Structure formats: C-alpha cells, structure tokens
Coordinates of C-alpha atoms in Angstrom, one line a residue:
Chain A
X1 CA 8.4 44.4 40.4
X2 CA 8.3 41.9 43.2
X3 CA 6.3 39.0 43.5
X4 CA 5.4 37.3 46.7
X5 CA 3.6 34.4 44.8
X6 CA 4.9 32.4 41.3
X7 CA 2.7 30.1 39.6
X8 CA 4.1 27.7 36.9
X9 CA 1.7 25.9 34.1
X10 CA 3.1 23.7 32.2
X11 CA 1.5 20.1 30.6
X12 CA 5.1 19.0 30.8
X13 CA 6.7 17.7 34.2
X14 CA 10.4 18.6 32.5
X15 CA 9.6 22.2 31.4
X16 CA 8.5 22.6 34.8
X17 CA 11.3 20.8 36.3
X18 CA 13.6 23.3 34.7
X19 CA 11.4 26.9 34.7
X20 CA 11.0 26.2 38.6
X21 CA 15.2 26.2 38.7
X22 CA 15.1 29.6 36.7
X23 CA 12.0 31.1 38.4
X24 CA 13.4 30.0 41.8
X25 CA 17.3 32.1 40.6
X26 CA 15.4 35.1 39.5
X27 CA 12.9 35.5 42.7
X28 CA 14.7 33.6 45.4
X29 CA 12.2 34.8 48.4
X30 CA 8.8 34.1 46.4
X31 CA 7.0 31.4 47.0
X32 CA 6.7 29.2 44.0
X33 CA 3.3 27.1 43.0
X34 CA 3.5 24.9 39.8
X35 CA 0.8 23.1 38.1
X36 CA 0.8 20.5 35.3
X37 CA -3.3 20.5 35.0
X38 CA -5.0 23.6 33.9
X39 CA -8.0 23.0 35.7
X40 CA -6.2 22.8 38.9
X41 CA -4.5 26.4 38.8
X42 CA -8.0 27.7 37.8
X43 CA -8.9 26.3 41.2
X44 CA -6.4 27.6 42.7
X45 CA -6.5 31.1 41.8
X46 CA -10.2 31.3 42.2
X47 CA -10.4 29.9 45.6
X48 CA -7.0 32.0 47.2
X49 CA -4.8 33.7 45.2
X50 CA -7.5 36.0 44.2
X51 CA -8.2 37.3 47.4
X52 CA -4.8 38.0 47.9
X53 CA -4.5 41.6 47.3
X54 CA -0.6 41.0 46.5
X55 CA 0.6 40.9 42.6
X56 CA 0.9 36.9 40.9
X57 CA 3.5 36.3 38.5
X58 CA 1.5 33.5 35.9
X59 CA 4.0 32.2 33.9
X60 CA 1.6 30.5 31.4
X61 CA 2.3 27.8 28.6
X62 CA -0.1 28.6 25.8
X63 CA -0.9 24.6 24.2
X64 CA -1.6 22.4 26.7
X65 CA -3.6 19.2 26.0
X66 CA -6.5 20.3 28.1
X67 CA -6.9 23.8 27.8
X68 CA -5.1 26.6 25.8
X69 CA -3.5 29.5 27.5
X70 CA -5.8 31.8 26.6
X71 CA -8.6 29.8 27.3
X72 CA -7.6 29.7 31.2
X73 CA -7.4 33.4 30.9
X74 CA -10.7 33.5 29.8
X75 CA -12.0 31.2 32.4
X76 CA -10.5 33.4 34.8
X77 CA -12.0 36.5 33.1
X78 CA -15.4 35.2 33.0
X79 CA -15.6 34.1 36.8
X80 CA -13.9 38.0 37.7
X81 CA -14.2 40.2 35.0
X82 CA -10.9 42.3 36.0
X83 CA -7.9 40.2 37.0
X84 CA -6.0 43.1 38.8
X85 CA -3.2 41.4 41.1
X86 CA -2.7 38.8 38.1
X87 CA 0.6 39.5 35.5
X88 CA 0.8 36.8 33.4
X89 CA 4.0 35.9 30.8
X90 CA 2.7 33.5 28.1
X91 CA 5.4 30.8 27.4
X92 CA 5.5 29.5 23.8
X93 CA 7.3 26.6 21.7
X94 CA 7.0 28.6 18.6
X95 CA 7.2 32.4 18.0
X96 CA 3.7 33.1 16.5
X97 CA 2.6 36.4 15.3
X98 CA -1.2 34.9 15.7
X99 CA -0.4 34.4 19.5
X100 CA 1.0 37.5 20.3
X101 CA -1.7 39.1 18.4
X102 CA -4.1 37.9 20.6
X103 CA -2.3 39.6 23.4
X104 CA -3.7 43.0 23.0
X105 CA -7.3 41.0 24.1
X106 CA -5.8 40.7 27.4
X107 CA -4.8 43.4 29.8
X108 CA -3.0 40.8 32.3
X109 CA -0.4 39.8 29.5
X110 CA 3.0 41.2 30.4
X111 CA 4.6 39.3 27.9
X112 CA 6.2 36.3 25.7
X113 CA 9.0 34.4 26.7
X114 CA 9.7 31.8 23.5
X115 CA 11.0 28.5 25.1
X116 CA 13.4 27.8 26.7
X117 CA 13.1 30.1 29.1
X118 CA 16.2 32.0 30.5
X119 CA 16.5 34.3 33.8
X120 CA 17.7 37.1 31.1
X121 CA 14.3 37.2 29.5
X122 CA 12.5 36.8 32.6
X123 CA 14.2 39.9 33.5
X124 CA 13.8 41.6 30.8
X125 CA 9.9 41.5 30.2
X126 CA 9.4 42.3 33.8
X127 CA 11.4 45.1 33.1
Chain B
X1 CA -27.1 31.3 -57.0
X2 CA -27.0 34.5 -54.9
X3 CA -24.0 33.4 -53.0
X4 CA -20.4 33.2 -54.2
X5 CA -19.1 30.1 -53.9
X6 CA -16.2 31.7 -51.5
X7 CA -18.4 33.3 -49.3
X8 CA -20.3 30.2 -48.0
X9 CA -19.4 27.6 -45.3
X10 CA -17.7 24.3 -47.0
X11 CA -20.7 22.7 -45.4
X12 CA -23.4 24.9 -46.7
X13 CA -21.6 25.1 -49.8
X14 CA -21.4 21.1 -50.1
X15 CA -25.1 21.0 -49.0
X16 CA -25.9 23.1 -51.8
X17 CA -24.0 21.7 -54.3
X18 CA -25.6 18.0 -53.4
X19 CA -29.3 20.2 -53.2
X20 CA -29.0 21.2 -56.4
X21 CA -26.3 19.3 -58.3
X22 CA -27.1 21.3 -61.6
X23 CA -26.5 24.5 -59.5
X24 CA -30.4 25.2 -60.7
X25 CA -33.4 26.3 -58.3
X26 CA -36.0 23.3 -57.9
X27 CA -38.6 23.0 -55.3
X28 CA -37.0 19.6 -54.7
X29 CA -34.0 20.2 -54.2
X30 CA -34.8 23.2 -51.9
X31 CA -36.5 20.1 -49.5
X32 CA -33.5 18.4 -49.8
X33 CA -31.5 21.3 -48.8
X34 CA -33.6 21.7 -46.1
X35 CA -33.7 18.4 -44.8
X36 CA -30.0 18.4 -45.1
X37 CA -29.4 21.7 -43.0
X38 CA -31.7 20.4 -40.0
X39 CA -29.3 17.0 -40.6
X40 CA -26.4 19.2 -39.3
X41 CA -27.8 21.4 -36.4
X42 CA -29.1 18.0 -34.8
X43 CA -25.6 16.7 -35.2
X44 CA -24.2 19.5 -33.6
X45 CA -26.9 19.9 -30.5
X46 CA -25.7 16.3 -30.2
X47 CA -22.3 17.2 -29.9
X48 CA -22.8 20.3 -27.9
X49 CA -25.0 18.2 -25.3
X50 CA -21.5 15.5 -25.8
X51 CA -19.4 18.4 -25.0
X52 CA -21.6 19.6 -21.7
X53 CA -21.3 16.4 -20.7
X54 CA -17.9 16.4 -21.1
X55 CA -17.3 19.6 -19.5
X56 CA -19.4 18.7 -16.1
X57 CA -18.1 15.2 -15.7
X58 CA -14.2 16.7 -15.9
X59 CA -15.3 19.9 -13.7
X60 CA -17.0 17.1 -10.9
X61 CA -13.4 15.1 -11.1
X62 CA -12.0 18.3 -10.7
X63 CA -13.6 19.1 -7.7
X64 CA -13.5 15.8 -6.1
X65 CA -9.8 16.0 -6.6
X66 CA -9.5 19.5 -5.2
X67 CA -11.5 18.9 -2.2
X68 CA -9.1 15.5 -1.5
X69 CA -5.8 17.5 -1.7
X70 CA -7.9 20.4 0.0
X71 CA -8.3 17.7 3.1
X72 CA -4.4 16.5 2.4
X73 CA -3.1 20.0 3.0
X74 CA -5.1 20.8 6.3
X75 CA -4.1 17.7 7.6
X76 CA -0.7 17.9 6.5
X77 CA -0.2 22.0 8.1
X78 CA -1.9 20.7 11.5
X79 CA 0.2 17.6 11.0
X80 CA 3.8 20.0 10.8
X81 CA 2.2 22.2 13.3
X82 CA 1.9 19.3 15.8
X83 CA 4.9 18.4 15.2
X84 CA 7.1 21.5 15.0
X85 CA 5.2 22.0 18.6
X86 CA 6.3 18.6 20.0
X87 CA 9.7 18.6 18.8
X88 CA 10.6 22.3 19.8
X89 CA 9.0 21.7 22.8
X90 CA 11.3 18.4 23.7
X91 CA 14.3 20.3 22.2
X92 CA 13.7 23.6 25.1
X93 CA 13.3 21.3 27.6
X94 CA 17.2 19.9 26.1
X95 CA 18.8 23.0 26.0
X96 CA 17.2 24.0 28.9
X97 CA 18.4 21.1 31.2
X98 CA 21.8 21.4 29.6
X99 CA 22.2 25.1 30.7
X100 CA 21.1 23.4 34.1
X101 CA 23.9 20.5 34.1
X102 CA 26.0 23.7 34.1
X103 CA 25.1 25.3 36.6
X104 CA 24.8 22.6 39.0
X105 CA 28.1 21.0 37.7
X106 CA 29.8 24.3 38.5
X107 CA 28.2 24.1 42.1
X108 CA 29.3 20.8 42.6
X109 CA 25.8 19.9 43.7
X110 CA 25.9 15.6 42.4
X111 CA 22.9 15.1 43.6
X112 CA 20.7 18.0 41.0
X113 CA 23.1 16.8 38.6
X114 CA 22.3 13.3 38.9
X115 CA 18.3 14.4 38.5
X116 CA 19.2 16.6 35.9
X117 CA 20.6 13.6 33.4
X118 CA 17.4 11.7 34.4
X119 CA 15.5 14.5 33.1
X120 CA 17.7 14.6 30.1
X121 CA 17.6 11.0 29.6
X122 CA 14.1 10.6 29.0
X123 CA 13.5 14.1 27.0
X124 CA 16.0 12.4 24.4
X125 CA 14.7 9.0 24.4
X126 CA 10.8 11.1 24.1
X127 CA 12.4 13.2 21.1
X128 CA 13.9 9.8 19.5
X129 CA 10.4 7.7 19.5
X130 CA 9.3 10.7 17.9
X131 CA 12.1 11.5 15.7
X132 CA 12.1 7.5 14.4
X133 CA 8.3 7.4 13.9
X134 CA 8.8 10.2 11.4
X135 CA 11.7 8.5 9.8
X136 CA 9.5 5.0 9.2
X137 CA 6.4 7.6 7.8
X138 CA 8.4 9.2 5.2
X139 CA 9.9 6.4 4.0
X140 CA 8.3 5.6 0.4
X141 CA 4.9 4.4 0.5
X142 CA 6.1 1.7 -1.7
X143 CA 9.0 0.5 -0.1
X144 CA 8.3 -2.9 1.7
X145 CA 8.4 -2.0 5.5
X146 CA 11.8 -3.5 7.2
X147 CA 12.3 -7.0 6.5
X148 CA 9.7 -9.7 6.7
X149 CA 11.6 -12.6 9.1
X150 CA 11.0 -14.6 11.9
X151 CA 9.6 -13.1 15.1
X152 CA 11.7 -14.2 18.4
X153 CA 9.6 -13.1 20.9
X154 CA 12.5 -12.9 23.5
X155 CA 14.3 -10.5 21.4
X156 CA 11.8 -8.7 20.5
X157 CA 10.6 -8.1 24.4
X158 CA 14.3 -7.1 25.0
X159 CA 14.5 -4.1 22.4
X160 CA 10.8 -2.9 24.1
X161 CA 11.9 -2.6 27.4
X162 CA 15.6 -1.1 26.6
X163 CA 13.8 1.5 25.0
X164 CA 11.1 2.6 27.7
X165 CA 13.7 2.1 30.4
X166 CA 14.4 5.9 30.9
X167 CA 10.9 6.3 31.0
X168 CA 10.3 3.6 34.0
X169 CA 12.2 5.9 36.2
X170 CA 10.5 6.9 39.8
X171 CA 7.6 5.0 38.7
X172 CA 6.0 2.2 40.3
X173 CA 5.4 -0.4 37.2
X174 CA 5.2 -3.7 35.9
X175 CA 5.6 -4.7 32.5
X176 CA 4.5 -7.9 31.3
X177 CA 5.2 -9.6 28.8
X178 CA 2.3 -12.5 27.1
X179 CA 4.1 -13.2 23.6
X180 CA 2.8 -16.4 22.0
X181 CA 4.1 -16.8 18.4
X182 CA 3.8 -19.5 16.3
X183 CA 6.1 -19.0 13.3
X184 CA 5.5 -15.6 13.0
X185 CA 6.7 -13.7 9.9
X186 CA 7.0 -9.9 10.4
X187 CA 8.8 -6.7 10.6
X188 CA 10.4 -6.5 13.6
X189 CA 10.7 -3.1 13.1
X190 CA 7.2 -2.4 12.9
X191 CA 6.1 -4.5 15.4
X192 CA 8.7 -2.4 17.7
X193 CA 7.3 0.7 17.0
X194 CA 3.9 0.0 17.7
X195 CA 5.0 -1.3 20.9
X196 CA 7.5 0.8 22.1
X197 CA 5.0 4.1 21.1
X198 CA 1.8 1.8 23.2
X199 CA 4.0 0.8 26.0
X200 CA 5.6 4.2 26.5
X201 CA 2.0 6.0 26.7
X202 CA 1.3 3.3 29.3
X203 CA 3.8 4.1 31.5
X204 CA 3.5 8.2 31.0
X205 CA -0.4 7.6 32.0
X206 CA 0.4 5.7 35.2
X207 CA -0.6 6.3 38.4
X208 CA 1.2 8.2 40.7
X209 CA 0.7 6.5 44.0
X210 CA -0.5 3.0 42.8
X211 CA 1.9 -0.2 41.7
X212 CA 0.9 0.1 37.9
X213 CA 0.4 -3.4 35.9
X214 CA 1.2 -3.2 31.8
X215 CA 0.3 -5.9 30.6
X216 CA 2.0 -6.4 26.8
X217 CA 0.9 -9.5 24.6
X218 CA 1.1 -10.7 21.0
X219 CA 0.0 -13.6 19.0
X220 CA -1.0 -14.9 15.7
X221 CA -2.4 -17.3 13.8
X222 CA -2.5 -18.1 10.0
X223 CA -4.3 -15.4 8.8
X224 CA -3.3 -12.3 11.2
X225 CA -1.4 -11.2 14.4
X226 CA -2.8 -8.8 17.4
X227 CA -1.2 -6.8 19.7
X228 CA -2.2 -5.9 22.6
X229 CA -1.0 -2.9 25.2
X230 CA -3.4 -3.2 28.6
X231 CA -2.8 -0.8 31.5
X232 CA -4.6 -0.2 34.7
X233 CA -3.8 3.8 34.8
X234 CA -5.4 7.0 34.5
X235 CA -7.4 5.9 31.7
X236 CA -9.1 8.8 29.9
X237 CA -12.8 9.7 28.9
X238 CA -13.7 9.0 25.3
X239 CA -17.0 9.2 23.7
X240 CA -15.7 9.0 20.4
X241 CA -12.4 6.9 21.0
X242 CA -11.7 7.0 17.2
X243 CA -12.3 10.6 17.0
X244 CA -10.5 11.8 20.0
X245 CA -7.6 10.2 20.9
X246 CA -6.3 9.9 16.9
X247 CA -7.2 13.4 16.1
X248 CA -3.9 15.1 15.5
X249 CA -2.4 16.6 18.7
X250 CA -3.7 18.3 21.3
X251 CA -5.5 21.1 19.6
X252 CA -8.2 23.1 21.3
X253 CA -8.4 20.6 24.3
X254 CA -10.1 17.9 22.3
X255 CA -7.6 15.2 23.0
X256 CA -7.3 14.0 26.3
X257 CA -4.4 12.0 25.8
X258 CA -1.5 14.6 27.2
X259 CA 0.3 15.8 24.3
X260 CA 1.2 12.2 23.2
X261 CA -0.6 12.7 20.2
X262 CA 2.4 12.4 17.7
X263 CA 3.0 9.1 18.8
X264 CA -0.4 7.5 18.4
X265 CA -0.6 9.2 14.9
X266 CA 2.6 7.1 13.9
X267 CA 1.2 4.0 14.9
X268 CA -2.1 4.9 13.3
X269 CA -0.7 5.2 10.1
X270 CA 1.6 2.2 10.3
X271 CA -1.5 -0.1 10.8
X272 CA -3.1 1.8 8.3
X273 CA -0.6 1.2 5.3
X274 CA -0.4 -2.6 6.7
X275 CA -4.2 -3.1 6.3
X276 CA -4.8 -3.6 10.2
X277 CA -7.0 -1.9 12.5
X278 CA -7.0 -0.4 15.8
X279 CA -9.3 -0.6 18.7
X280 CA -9.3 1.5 22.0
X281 CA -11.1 0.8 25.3
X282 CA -10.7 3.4 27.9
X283 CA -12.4 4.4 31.2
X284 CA -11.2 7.5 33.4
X285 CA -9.5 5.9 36.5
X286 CA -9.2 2.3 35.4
X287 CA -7.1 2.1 32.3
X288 CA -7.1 1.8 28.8
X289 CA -6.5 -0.7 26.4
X290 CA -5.3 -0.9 22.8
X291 CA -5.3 -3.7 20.7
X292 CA -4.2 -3.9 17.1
X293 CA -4.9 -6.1 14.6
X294 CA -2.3 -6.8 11.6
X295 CA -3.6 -9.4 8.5
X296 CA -0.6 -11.4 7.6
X297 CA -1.6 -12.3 4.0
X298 CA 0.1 -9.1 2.4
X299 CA 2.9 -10.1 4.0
X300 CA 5.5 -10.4 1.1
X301 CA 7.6 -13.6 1.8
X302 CA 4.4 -15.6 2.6

C-alpha cells in the first residue's frame, strides 16, 4: 500500500529524529508530517487530513506524557465515528500483551512495531 | 461420689476434693463447690475476652501492615514500569541512531553524521542522569550519602554545567550561577544530582524561539542550605504541584512535565531521606521554579 501522507507522533524529538530517516527510506515520494504534541496531530487530522479521501499512514507512539495512544484514537473516533482513510501502526518501548490486546478495539490498527523501529518491520506489517 | 476420680477434669476434681475434703455430701460444701466453679468460668470469660483482644489488636497490625506493603508494591510495579519505559525508550533511540551513524557514514554524508552524534550525545548523557539517579536510590538506606566535606562552589558549578552541556545544544540559554556558601558541609554528590536533574529539566522545557534565562543559586546558613533552579520557560499548569508533577511518570496524561518524571522522582527521594523539602512554582508560559530546602543538623561530621 502507498501512502501519499505520513504522520509521525512521538513525545521524543530523537525517536522522531530517527523514525523520520526510516519512514523517509521506506516511502521516499510521501510527504512526511511529524508531531511531538498529541493535541496538535488531533488538530491536524481533524481540520485536513480527514477530508482527504487518500489513505494516512499514523505511526503512533502509545505513552506520551500528554495523552496515550489510544486515547488520540479515541478522540479521533469520537469527533468521526469511522476513521476510513486512517491506518495507524502503534509504536511501543515495551512488548505488552495488554497493549496489543486493546488492538482488536480499533479497526484503524494495522499493527505494532516494538522500538526501535526498522524499515524491515515497517515493511512487513504493511505487508 | 458418682464420678470416678479419672473421669473428671483435674480442676473439677481439685474443686471437689477442696468442696468436700472428707469426700462426704454436705450442703456446705456443695456452696462452696459452687462458688468455686463460677470462680473458674469468670476466670476464663476474662481470658477469652484477653484473648479477643488479643486476636483483634494483632489482626488490626496485620492489616495496617498489609495495606503499607500493599502501597509499597503498587508504587514500586509503576516505579519499574516507569522506568523500564524510560530506559528502553533512551536505549531505541541508541541503537536506532547507531544503525543511522551507519548508514550515513557509508554515504559519506559528514554533515547527518555530525547531527547524528549530537543526537547520540545527549540520548547517553539523558540515559546516564537516569542510570546514576538509580544507582544513588539503591544504595542502602543506611549508608551515609557520599562524603560530608567542604562545598567549593566553583567546583561544584563546573561538574553542573559539564554535565548538561550536550543538552545546551541548539538552544538559546543562559545559565547562571548565584552560589553563596559559607562553610558549607555537604555531599557534593548529592547536591550534584539535584542540580544537574533541576538544571537539565530547565533547559529541556526552554523556549524554542526566546533567549532562555536559568537562573541556579545555593546558600546556607547554620541550620540548613536551599537550592534553587529558576527558569523563564514553558512553565506548566499545576493545580496540585505536589500531586502532579511528583506523581510517577507520565501515566494517563496526568503529568505535564514531558516524560521527565524519572528524574524529579530521584531528586524527590533524595530530599526525602535528607529530611528536606521541596517546593514548586509554576505558571504555563512564564517558567517554573524549584527550590529545595536541605536541614544541615543530620549532617554527620557537624
């Protein structure tokens, strides 16, 4: 699957320092957003990349200081209900069975990616 | 008698035998008897009643204890859970940029390599502050903490600022220093932690597009010392300073202090065991300000 648009969250300037590098290897034509702040993604999404009828690629880290991954999800969910063009990969520190538990909740989850990310598993849960 | 002797209880059969020492019936002795059986059952709902007693006061301990170790525990799994999170998170970021160096070094591209050991730089020195605060908490809470000697404030402003340095980098701020000791008897190891864990939050909650003043000061008299971290950053909304910004990590989006959480909890627990105590002022967009306050009278060589 192709993705004209990326999105990066990630409370840590680093992590996105480096995903950016590996996103940007993998999908060297999309256009790549990144966001350290929850809130501001949220924004984002709601006020354009919705309305874009094109697929999103969310790569989403799940603790963040401010909000949880999940909880943006739900944010999202509340404001749209269904979150068609959205595919979201939830990036953890820690492989927890709670966490990917959750997933099933979720219909936008394509995946888990257990840090550090590599372009290998980026590739491989996209399929 | 009806009874045989082996029958009885040894107390009914010695309250018998002093009821009616002639082992004969009288109407008498059948009072004493009496009066001697209702001795015993009053002894023993005495001694029940003793035993209740007993019995509630050790299942009361019991609980008291159970619900303290109940609140160690919890604190103790969110306490590894924090920071399992922080550290694994630090050590991706590593291995990560490492894989990076790689890349770019095969590339021959100087100028991503040079950001790429900035990045490194400060992810180690981040994993170190952490990795050191642990080390000073599970030290033994009985050991005396570091050596107790003469503060030189010029040294001690020295080992601060080397240690933040990777942390200064493409940031606009100042650091100054206000240290006015008078004979001042302390760990220098402690007093570096503190401020090397305050100063370093400082300069992570700067401003991006502003020159950022941290303004670092310590003095003492007699009876206690008082540090003092003051920036003019982000700052941060507490309505519960206490509450908030000590709570352990960043779970649930109750802390806003960004994932620094680890090392506030170290310095917490230092001024804790040291008998100090720590205040916080804070406003969203103006700054924050931390100020400690250590007494000196448990220092050991005074």
């Amino acid at each position: 699957m192709n993705f004209k648009t990326i999105a990066i969250l990630d409370d840590n300037p680093t992590t996105i320092f480096y995903n950016l590098d590996v996103v940007s290897d993998v999908f060297p034509e999309s256009k790549i957003l990144t966001f350290e702040d929850a809130g501001q993604f949220i924004d984002t999404y709601i006020k354009t990349l919705h309305s874009t009828q094109e697929p999103i690629l969310l790569l989403l880290d799940i603790s963040m200081p401010d909000r949880l991954g999940y909880e943006v999800l739900d944010e999202l969910e509340d404001e749209f209900e269904v979150l068609e063009n959205l595919h979201v990969i939830m990036v953890t520190s820690s492989n927890q069975k709670a966490d990917v538990e959750k997933s099933t909740r979720y219909t936008c989850i394509r995946g888990y990616i257990e840090k550090p990310l590599t372009e290998e598993m980026l590739k491989k849960v996209l399929g | 008698m009806v009874h045989k002797p082996e029958d009885l209880n040894r107390l009914t059969a010695r309250q018998l035998k002093k009821a009616f020492p002639d082992n004969q019936y009288s109407p008498e002795g059948m009072q004493k008897f009496i009066d001697l059986v209702n001795e015993s059952y009053k002894s023993f709902d005495e001694e029940r009643m003793l035993n209740q007693r007993a019995v509630q006061i050790s299942q009361k301990e019991l609980e008291s204890v159970n619900r303290e170790l109940q609140i160690k525990n919890d604190f103790l799994d969110s306490f590894n859970h924090g920071l399992a999170h922080d550290v694994k998170n630090h050590t991706s970021n590593i291995i990560g940029l490492i894989s990076m160096l790689r890349k770019y070094t095969a590339r021959q591209n100087t100028e991503m390599v040079k950001m790429i050991i900035e990045k490194l730089d400060l992810s180690t020195s981040q994993l170190t502050s952490i990795v050191q605060g642990f080390l000073y908490l599970s030290r033994s809470e009985n050991k005396v903490d570091g050596e107790y000697k003469l503060i030189f404030p010029d040294q001690l402003k020295e080992s601060i600022l080397l240690e933040t340095q990777s942390l200064l980098q493409g940031k606009n701020v100042d650091i100054l220093f206000k240290f006015d000791t008078q004979d001042l008897f302390y760990s220098k190891h402690i007093l570096k932690i503190i401020f090397v864990n305050l100063v370093s939050n400082a300069i992570k909650f700067s401003k991006s597009n502003e020159t950022n003043k941290i303004i670092v000061c310590l003095s003492n008299n007699a009876d206690f010392l008082e540090l003092e971290v003051k920036d003019n950053g982000i700052g941060m909304e507490l309505s519960n300073p206490e509450n908030k910004i000590f709570k352990l990590f960043n779970q649930a989006g109750t802390v806003q202090a960004k994932g620094h959480g680890v090392g506030l909890f170290v310095i917490k627990k230092i001024v804790e065991r040291n008998n100090g105590k720590i205040e916080l002022d804070s406003t969203l967009g103006e700054g924050t300000t931390i100020r400690i306050t250590l007494p000196l009278s448990n220092n050991p060589t005074k």
